[in-house]
Amino acid sequence: MTKLALQFILLTLILVLAQVIVFNHVCLFNVAVPFAFIYILLRLPVTLSINWVLTIGFFLGLVVDIFSDTQGMNALACTILAALRRSALRLYFPREEDLTDPCPSIHSLGFGIYLKYAVTATLIFCILIFLIASFSLFNPLMLLLRIVCSTLLTTLLLICIDIITPNKA
């Protein structure tokens, strides 16, 4: 196994454990929930086959679902996010050949482009997870507030994680 694969596996274990043990129990003002584990999907190399990305996304969400007792909500949202992440990156960085590193990060994309990419991907995930969780539009203002606040909190968390992780992970 390559060093990069081992670093991704270790980072995945750390973030899934952090999500299950800590972040699932954080709910700021009963609206904002951080989703740290989606950082793995955002950071996967753009050169990785879509089949691998979808598989990793599904199993990442499934593991969080198993330990969080959320009946497949994260697996569905992660799989859809995995399918849309390359399109979200192309919105802000159209030429993948210009990437200095195949793993999207602040160092390879620059802060502005990475921030837009992270906000877009996090917004996609939060819309999916909260629509799946509510399964109705009974209280649309509360649903919108949860989506926006969770997106902002998760994006802030993802930026912090990206800053502290090594460039090659």
XYZ file of C-alpha atoms in Angstrom:
169
model
C 0.000 0.000 0.000
C 1.229 3.448 -0.742
C 1.945 6.067 1.867
C -0.918 8.205 0.563
C -3.432 5.355 0.936
C -2.291 4.667 4.503
C -2.600 8.363 5.360
C -6.154 8.426 3.953
C -7.100 5.327 5.935
C -5.711 6.809 9.160
C -7.418 10.145 8.519
C -10.685 8.342 7.768
C -10.509 6.385 11.026
C -9.777 9.528 13.014
C -12.563 11.569 11.421
C -15.169 8.804 11.641
C -14.333 8.245 15.316
C -14.459 11.990 15.959
C -17.800 12.217 14.162
C -19.351 9.322 16.059
C -17.934 10.113 19.485
C -17.895 13.920 19.497
C -19.553 15.701 16.578
C -22.782 13.681 16.544
C -23.429 14.996 20.061
C -22.786 18.638 19.145
C -25.810 20.643 18.103
C -25.312 24.384 18.467
C -28.539 26.184 19.369
C -30.448 23.101 18.252
C -29.774 23.932 14.585
C -26.091 23.524 13.610
C -24.546 20.055 13.400
C -20.922 19.604 12.249
C -20.162 16.841 9.730
C -16.378 16.444 9.883
C -16.224 13.068 8.127
C -17.172 14.485 4.707
C -13.676 15.983 4.560
C -12.528 12.578 3.302
C -14.791 12.829 0.250
C -13.694 16.365 -0.501
C -10.026 15.440 -0.241
C -10.049 12.292 -2.424
C -7.805 12.666 -5.484
C -9.551 13.907 -8.619
C -7.672 11.234 -10.563
C -9.462 8.481 -8.626
C -12.029 6.526 -10.642
C -15.670 7.493 -10.078
C -16.410 3.870 -9.150
C -13.896 4.053 -6.299
C -15.180 7.450 -5.187
C -18.786 6.210 -5.073
C -17.759 3.059 -3.216
C -15.720 4.998 -0.670
C -18.558 7.496 -0.249
C -21.122 4.778 0.318
C -19.035 2.854 2.847
C -17.964 6.026 4.640
C -21.604 7.010 5.108
C -22.557 3.443 6.012
C -19.958 3.249 8.787
C -21.192 6.545 10.240
C -24.780 5.276 9.935
C -23.964 2.051 11.759
C -22.429 3.846 14.716
C -24.937 6.715 14.708
C -28.105 4.638 14.213
C -29.293 6.777 11.309
C -30.658 4.043 8.983
C -28.756 4.837 5.797
C -29.194 8.609 5.692
C -25.460 9.319 5.675
C -24.788 6.532 3.166
C -27.255 8.051 0.704
C -26.059 11.621 1.222
C -22.371 10.611 0.977
C -22.959 8.614 -2.202
C -24.704 11.529 -3.883
C -22.003 13.923 -2.664
C -19.350 11.562 -4.037
C -21.099 11.616 -7.419
C -21.316 15.423 -7.462
C -17.963 16.425 -5.938
C -16.040 16.550 -9.217
C -18.769 18.740 -10.738
C -18.616 21.024 -7.702
C -14.858 21.337 -8.148
C -15.231 22.069 -11.876
C -17.504 25.013 -11.056
C -14.538 26.874 -9.597
C -11.510 25.119 -11.090
C -12.367 24.063 -14.665
C -8.985 22.618 -15.657
C -8.000 19.654 -13.491
C -4.659 19.506 -15.328
C -3.616 22.764 -13.625
C -3.823 21.223 -10.156
C -0.449 21.063 -8.436
C -1.671 18.162 -6.298
C -4.473 15.742 -7.330
C -5.972 15.998 -3.816
C -8.026 19.209 -3.522
C -6.845 21.301 -0.584
C -6.142 24.876 0.391
C -2.534 24.346 -0.681
C -3.359 23.018 -4.159
C -6.362 25.214 -5.006
C -5.776 28.368 -3.016
C -7.950 29.550 -0.157
C -10.682 31.249 -2.219
C -11.328 28.395 -4.615
C -11.120 25.775 -1.855
C -13.564 27.755 0.279
C -16.094 27.889 -2.591
C -15.603 24.172 -3.264
C -16.010 23.277 0.418
C -19.109 25.456 0.830
C -20.734 23.980 -2.293
C -19.999 20.374 -1.333
C -21.063 20.930 2.273
C -24.263 22.642 1.156
C -25.077 19.669 -1.078
C -24.495 17.263 1.813
C -26.481 19.325 4.331
C -29.441 19.759 1.973
C -29.512 16.020 1.366
C -29.076 14.920 4.980
C -31.686 17.310 6.392
C -34.224 16.633 3.647
C -33.785 12.900 4.206
C -34.054 13.354 7.984
C -37.172 15.521 7.878
C -38.757 13.689 4.923
C -41.169 16.583 4.614
C -41.266 20.317 4.293
C -43.435 20.705 7.399
C -41.321 23.497 8.887
C -39.411 24.993 5.945
C -37.873 27.895 7.895
C -36.372 25.583 10.505
C -35.157 23.256 7.753
C -33.512 26.168 5.934
C -31.961 27.444 9.166
C -30.511 23.989 9.919
C -29.095 23.665 6.416
C -27.468 27.108 6.445
C -26.092 26.917 9.992
C -24.791 23.361 9.575
C -23.191 24.296 6.260
C -21.382 27.236 7.851
C -20.257 25.247 10.895
C -19.122 22.268 8.813
C -17.265 24.481 6.330
C -15.425 26.197 9.173
C -14.534 22.799 10.592
C -13.359 21.512 7.190
C -11.128 24.557 6.697
C -9.587 23.974 10.135
C -9.026 20.277 9.392
C -7.454 21.114 6.038
C -5.085 23.596 7.630
C -3.832 21.110 10.234
C -3.530 18.080 7.979
C -0.296 17.515 6.042
C -0.238 18.576 2.380
C 0.198 15.019 1.100
C -2.662 13.376 3.050
